[in-house]
Coordinates of N, CA and C in Angstrom, one line a residue:
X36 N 0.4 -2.6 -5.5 CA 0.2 -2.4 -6.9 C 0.8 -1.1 -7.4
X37 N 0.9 -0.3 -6.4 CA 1.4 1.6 -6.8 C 3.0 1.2 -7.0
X38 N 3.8 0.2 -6.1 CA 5.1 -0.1 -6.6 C 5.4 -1.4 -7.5
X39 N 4.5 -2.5 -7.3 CA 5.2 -3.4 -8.3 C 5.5 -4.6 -7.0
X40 N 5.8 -4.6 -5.9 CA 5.7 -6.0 -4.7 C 5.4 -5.1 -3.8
X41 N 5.2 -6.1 -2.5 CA 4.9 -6.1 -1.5 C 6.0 -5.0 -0.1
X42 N 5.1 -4.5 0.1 CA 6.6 -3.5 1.0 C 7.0 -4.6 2.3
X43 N 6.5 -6.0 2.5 CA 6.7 -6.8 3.7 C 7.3 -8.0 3.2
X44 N 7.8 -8.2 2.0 CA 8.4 -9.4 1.5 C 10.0 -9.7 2.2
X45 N 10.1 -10.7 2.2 CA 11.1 -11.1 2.9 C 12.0 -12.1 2.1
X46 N 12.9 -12.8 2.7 CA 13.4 -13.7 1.8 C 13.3 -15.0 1.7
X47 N 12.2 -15.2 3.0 CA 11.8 -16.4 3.5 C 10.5 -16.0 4.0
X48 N 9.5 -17.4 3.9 CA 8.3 -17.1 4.0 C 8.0 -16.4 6.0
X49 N 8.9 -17.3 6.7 CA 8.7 -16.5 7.8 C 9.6 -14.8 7.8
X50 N 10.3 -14.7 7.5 CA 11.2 -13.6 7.1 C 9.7 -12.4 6.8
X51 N 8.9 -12.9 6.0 CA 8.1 -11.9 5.6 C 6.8 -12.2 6.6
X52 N 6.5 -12.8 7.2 CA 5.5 -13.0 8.3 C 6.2 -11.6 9.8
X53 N 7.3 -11.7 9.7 CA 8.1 -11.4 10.7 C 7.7 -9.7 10.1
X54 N 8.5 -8.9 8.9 CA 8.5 -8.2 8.5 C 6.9 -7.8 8.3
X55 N 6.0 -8.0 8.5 CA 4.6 -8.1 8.6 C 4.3 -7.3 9.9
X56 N 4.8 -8.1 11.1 CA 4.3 -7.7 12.3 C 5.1 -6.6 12.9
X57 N 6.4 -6.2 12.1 CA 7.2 -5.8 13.1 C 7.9 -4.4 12.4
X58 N 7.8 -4.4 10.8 CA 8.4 -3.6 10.1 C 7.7 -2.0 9.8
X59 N 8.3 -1.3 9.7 CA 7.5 0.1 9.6 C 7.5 -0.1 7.8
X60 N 6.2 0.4 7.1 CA 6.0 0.6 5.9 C 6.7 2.2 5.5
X61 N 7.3 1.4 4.5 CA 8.4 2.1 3.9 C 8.0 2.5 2.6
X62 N 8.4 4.0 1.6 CA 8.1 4.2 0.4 C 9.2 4.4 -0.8
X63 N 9.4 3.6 -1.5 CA 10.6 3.8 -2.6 C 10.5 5.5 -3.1
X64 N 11.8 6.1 -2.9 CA 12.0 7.4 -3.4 C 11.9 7.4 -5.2
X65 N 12.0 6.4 -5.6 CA 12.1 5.9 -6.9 C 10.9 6.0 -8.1
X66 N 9.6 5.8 -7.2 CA 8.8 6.4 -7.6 C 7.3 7.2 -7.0
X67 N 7.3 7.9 -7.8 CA 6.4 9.1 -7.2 C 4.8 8.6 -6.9
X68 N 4.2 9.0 -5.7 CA 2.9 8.2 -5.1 C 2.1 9.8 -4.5
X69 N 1.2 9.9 -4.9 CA 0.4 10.9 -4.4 C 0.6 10.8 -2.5
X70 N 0.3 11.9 -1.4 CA -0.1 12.0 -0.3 C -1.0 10.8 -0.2
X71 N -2.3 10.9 -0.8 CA -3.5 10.1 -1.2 C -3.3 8.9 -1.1
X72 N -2.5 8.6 -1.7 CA -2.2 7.1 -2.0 C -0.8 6.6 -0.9
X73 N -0.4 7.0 -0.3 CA 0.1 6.8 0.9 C -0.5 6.9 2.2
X74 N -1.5 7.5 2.1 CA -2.1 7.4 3.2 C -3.2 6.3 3.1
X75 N -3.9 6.0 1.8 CA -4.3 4.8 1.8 C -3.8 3.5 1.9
X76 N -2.6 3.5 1.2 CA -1.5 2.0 1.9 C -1.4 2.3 3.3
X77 N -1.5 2.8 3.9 CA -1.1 3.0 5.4 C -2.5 2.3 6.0
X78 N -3.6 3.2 5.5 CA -4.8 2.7 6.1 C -5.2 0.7 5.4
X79 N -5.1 0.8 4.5 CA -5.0 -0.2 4.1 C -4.1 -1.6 5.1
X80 N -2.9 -1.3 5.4 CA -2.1 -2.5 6.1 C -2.1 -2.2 7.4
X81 N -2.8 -1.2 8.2 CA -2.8 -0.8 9.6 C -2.9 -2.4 10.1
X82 N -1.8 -2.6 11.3 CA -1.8 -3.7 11.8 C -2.8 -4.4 12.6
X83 N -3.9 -3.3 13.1 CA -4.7 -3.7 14.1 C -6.2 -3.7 12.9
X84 N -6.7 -5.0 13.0 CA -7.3 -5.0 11.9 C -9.2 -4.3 12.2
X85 N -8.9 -4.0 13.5 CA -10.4 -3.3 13.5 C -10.0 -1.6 13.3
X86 N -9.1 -1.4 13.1 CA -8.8 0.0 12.9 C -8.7 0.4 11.3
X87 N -8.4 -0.7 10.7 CA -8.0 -0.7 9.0 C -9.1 -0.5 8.9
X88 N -8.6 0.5 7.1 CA -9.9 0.9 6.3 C -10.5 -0.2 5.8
X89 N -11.9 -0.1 5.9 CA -12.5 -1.1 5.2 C -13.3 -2.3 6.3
X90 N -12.4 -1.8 7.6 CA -13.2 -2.7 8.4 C -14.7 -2.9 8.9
X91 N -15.2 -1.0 9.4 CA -16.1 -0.7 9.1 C -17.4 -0.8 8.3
X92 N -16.9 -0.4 7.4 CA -18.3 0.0 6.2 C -18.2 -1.2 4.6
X93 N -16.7 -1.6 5.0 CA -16.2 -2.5 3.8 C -16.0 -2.0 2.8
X94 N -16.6 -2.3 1.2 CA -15.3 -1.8 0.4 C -16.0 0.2 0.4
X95 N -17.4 0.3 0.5 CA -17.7 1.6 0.4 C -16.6 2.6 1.3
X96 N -16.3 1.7 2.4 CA -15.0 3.1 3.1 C -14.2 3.1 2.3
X97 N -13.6 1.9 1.7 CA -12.3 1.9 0.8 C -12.7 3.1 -0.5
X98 N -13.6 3.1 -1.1 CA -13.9 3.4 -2.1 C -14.2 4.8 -2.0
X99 N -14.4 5.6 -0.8 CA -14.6 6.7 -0.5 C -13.8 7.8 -0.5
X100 N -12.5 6.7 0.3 CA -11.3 7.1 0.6 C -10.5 8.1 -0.4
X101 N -9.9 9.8 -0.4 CA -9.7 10.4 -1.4 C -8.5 10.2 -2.2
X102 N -8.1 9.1 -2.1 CA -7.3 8.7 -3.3 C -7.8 8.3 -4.5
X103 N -9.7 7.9 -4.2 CA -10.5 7.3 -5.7 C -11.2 8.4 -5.7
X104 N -11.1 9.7 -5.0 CA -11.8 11.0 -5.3 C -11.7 11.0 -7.2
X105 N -13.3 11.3 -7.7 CA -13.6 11.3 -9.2 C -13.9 10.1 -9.8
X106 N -13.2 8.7 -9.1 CA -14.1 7.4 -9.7 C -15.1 7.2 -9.7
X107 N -15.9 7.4 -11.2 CA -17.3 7.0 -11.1 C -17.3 5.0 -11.1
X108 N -17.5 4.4 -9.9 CA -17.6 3.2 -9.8 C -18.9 2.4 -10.1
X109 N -19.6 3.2 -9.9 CA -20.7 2.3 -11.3 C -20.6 2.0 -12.7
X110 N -19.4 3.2 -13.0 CA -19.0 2.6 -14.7 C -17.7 1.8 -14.8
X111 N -16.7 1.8 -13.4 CA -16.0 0.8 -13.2 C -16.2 -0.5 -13.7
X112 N -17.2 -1.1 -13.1 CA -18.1 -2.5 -13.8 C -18.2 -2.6 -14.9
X113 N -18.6 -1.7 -15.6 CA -19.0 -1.7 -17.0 C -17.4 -1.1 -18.0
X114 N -16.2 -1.2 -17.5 CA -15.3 -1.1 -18.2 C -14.8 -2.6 -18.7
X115 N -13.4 -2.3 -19.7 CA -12.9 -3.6 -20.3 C -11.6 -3.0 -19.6
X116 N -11.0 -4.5 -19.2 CA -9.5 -4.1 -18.9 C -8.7 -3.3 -19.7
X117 N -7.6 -2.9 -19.3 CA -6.5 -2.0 -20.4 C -5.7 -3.2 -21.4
X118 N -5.7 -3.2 -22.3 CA -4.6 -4.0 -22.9 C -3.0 -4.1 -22.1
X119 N -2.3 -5.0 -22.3 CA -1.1 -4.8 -21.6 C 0.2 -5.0 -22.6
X120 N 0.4 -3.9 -22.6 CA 1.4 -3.7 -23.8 C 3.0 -4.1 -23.5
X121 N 3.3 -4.3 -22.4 CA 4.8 -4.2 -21.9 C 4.8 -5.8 -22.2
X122 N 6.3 -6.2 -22.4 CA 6.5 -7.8 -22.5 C 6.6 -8.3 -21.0
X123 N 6.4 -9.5 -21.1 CA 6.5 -10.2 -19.6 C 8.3 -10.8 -19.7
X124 N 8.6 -10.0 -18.4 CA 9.9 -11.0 -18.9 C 10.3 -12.4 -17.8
X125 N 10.8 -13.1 -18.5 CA 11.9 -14.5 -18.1 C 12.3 -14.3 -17.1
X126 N 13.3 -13.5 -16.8 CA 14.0 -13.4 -15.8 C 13.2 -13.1 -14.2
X127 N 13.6 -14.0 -13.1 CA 13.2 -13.8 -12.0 C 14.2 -12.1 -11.2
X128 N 13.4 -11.9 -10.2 CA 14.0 -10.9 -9.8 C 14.9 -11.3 -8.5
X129 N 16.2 -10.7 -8.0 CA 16.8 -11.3 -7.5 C 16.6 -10.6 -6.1
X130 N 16.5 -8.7 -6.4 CA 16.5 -7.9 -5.1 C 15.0 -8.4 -4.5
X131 N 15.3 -8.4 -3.2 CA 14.2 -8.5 -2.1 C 13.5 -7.3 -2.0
X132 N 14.5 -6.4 -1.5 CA 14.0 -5.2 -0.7 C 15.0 -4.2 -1.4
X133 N 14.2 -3.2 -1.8 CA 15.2 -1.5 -2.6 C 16.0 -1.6 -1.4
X134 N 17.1 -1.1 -2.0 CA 18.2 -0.1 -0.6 C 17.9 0.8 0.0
X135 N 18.3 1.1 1.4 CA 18.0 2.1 2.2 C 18.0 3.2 1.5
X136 N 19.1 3.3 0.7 CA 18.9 5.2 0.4 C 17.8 5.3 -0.8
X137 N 16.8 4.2 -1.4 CA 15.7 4.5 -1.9 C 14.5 4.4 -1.2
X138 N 14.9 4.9 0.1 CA 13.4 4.6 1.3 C 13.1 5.7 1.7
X139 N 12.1 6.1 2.0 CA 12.0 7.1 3.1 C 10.5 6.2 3.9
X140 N 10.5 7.0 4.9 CA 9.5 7.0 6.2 C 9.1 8.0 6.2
X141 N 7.7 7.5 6.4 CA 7.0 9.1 7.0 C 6.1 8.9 8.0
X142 N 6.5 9.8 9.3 CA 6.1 9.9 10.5 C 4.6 9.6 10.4
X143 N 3.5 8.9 11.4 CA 2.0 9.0 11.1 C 1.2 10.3 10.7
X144 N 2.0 11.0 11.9 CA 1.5 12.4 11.8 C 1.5 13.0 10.8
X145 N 2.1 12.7 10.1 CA 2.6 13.7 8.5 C 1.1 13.0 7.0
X146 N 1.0 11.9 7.5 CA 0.1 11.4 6.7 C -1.5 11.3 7.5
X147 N -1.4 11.6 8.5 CA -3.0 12.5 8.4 C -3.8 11.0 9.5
X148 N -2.8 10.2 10.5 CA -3.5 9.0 10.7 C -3.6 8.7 12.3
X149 N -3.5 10.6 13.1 CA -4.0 10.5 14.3 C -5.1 10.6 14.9
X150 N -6.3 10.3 14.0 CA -7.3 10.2 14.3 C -7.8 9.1 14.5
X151 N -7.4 7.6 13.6 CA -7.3 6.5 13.6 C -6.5 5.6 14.8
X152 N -5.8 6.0 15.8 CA -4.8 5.9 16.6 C -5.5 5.7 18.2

């Protein structure tokens, strides 16, 4: 949702099954994503699913997690969605995957996830 699709999509449904199991999560240089919120997509898709956030405690880990540091989620419930002001458009999208030089990687260690490990 922080970029707009899926960082495992592929061009074919196995193509993206494949890219699932085997691809390192990658972040568009294109736009800007907190530490926070990289390290919760990380925890989030960890491939081994007893190690992913959330597996534990369920959504309270997720919810803990300091990327929603300041969400008061008891008034979450009690909001109305945002209006959506942008037009939907027609056109299908044709790129799969950004180009390499809109990628970067970042090592585990850099995002805080050898404790999980």
């Amino acid at each position: 949702m922080l970029y707009g699709y899926t960082p495992f999509r592929g061009k074919m449904r196995q193509k993206t099954f494949a890219n699932i199991l085997h691809k390192d999560l990658m972040f568009p240089r294109s736009t800007e994503v907190s530490l926070q919120g990289k390290q919760l997509m990380h925890r989030l898709l960890h491939r081994d699913p007893k190690n992913r956030l959330g597996s534990r405690e369920g959504a309270n880990e997720v919810k803990q997690h300091p990327f929603f540091r300041g969400i008061n989620w008891a008034l979450v419930r009690c909001m109305s969605p945002p209006a959506i002001d942008a037009p939907i458009s027609e056109e299908k999208e044709t790129s799969v995957d950004p180009g390499l030089d809109d990628l970067q990687t970042l090592p585990l260690s850099i995002l805080g996830f050898w404790a999980v490990w």
